[in-house]
JSON list of C-alpha atoms in Angstrom, two decimals:
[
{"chain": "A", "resi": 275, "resn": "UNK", "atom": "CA", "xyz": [6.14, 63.04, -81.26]},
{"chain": "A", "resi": 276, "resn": "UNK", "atom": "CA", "xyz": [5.78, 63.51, -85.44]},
{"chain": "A", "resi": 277, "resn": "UNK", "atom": "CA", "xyz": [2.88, 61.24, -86.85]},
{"chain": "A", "resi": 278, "resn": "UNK", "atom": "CA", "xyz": [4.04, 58.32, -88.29]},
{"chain": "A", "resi": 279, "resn": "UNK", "atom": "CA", "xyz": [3.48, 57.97, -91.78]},
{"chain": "A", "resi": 280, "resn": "UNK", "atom": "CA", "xyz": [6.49, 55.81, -93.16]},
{"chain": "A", "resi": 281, "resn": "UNK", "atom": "CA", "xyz": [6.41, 51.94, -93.37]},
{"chain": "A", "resi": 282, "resn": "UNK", "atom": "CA", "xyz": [9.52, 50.10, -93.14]},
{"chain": "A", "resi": 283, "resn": "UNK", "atom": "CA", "xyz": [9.82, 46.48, -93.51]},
{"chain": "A", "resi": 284, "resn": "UNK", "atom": "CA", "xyz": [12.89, 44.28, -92.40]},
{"chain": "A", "resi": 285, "resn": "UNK", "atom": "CA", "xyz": [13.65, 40.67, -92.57]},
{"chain": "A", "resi": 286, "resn": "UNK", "atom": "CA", "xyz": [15.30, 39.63, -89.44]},
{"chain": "A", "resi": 287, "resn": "UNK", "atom": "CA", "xyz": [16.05, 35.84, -88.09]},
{"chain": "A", "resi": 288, "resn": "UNK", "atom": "CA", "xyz": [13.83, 34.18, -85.73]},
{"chain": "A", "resi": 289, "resn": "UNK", "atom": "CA", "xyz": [16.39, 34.97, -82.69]},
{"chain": "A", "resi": 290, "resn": "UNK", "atom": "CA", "xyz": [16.35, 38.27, -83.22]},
{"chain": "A", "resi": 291, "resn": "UNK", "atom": "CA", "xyz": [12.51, 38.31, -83.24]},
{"chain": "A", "resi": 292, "resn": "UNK", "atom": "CA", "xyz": [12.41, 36.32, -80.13]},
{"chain": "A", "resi": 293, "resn": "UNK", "atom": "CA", "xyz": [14.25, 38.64, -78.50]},
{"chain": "A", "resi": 294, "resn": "UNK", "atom": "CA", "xyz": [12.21, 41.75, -79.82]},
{"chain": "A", "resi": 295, "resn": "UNK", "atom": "CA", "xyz": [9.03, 39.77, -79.00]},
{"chain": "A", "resi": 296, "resn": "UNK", "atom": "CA", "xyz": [9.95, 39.18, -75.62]},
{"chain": "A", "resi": 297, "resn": "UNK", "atom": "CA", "xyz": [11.37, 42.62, -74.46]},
{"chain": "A", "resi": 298, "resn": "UNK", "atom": "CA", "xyz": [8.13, 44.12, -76.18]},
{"chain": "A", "resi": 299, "resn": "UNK", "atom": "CA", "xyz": [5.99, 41.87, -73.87]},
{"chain": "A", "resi": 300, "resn": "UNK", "atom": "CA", "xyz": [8.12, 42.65, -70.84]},
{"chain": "A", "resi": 301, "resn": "UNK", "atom": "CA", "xyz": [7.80, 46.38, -71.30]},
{"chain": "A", "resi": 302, "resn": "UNK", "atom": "CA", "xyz": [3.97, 45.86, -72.26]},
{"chain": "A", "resi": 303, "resn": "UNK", "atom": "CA", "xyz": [4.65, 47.91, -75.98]},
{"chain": "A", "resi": 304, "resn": "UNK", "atom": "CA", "xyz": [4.54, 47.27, -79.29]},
{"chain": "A", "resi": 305, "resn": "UNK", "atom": "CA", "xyz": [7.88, 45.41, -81.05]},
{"chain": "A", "resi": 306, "resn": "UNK", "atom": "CA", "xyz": [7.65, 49.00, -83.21]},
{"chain": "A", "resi": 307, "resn": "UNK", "atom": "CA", "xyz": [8.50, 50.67, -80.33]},
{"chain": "A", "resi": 308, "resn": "UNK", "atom": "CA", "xyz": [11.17, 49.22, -79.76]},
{"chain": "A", "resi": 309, "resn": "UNK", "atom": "CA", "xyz": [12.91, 49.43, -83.38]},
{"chain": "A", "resi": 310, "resn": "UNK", "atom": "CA", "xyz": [11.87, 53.11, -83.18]},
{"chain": "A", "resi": 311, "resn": "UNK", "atom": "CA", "xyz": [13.86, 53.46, -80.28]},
{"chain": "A", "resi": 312, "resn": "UNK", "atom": "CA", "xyz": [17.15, 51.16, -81.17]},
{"chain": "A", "resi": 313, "resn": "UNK", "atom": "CA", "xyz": [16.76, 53.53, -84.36]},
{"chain": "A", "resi": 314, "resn": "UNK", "atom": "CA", "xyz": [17.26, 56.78, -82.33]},
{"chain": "A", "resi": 315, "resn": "UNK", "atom": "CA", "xyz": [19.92, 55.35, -79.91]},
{"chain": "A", "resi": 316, "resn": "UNK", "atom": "CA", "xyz": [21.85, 54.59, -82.57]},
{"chain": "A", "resi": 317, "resn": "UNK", "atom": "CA", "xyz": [21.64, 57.51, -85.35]},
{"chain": "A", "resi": 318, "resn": "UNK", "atom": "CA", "xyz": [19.92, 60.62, -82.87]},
{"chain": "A", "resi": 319, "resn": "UNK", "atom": "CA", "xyz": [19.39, 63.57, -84.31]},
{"chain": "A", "resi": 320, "resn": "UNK", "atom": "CA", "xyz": [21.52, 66.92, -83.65]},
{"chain": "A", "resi": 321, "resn": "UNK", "atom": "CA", "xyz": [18.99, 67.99, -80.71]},
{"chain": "A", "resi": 322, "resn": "UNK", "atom": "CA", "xyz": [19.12, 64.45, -79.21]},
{"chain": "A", "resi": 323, "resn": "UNK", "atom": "CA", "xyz": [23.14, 64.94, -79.49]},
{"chain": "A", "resi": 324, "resn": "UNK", "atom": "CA", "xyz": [23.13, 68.53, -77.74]},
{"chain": "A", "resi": 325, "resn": "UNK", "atom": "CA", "xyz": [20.70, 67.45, -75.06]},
{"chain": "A", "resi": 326, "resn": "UNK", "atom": "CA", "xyz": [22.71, 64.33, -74.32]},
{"chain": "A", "resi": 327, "resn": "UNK", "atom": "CA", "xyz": [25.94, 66.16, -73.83]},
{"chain": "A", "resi": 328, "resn": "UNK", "atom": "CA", "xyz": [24.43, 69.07, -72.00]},
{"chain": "A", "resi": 329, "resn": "UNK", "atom": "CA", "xyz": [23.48, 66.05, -69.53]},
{"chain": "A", "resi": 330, "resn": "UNK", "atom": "CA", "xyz": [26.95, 64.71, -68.90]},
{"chain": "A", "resi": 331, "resn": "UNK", "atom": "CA", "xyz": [28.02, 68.34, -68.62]},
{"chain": "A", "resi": 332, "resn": "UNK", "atom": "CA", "xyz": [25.50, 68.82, -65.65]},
{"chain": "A", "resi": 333, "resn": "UNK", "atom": "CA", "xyz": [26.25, 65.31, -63.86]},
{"chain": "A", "resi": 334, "resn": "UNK", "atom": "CA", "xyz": [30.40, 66.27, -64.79]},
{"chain": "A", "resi": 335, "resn": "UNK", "atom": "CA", "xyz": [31.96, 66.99, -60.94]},
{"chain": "A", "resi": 336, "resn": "UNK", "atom": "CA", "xyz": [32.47, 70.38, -60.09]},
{"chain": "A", "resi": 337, "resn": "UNK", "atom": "CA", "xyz": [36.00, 71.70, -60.42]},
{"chain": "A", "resi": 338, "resn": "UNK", "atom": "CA", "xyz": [37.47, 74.15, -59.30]},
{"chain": "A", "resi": 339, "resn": "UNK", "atom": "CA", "xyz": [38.30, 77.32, -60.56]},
{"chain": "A", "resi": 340, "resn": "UNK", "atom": "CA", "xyz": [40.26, 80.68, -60.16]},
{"chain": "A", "resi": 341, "resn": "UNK", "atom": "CA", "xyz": [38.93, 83.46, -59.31]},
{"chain": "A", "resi": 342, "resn": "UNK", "atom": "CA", "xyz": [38.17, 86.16, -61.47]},
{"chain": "A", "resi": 343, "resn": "UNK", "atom": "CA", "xyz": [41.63, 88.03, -61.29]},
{"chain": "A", "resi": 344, "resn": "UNK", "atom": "CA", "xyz": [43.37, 85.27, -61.50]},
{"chain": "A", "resi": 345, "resn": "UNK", "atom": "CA", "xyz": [41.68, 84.40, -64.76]},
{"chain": "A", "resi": 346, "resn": "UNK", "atom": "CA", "xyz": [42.39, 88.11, -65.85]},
{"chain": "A", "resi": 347, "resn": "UNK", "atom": "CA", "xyz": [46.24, 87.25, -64.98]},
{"chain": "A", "resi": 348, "resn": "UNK", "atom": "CA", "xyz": [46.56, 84.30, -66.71]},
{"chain": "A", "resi": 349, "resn": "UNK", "atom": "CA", "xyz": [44.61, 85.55, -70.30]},
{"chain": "A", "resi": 350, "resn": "UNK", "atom": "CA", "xyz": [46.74, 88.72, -70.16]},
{"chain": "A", "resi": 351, "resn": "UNK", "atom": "CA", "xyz": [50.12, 86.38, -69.87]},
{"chain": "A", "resi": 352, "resn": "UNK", "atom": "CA", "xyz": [48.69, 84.09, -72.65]},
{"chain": "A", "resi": 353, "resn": "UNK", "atom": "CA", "xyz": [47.61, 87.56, -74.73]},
{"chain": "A", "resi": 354, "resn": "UNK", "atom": "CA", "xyz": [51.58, 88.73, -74.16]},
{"chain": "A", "resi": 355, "resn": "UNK", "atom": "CA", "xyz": [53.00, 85.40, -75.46]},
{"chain": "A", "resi": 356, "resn": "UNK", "atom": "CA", "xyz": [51.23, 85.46, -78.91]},
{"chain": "A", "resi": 357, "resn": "UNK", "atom": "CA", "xyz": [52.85, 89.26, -79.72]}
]
């Protein structure tokens, strides 16, 4: 994790803090932490993009697929349609 060196102050109403206040005590951190993390969810960075999607290509279902010739077949039919 980068050190933390910004300060960031935001006015929110006393519902929302009650909220924040409580979740923080449920999970035993800081009310930071959790505006640090609602931060990320919502704007992640490229990597956190790419790692997310390489996870719901891993848990995808297999399918399945030709064999090798058969791909080989159907690429050189596609090649002879373009010419």
């Amino acid at each position: 994790m980068s050190m933390l060196t910004r300060r960031l102050q935001v006015l929110i109403d006393d519902e929302r803090h009650r909220r924040l206040e409580a979740e923080a005590a449920r999970r035993g951190v800081a009310v930071a932490v959790l505006v640090r993390e609602a931060l990320d969810a919502a704007y992640p960075t490229t990597a956190d993009e790419r790692r997310a999607a390489a996870d719901r290509i891993l848990a995808a279902d297999p399918m399945p697929v030709p064999d090798v010739a058969e791909l080989r077949r159907e690429l050189e039919e596609l090649r002879g349609r373009r010419g």
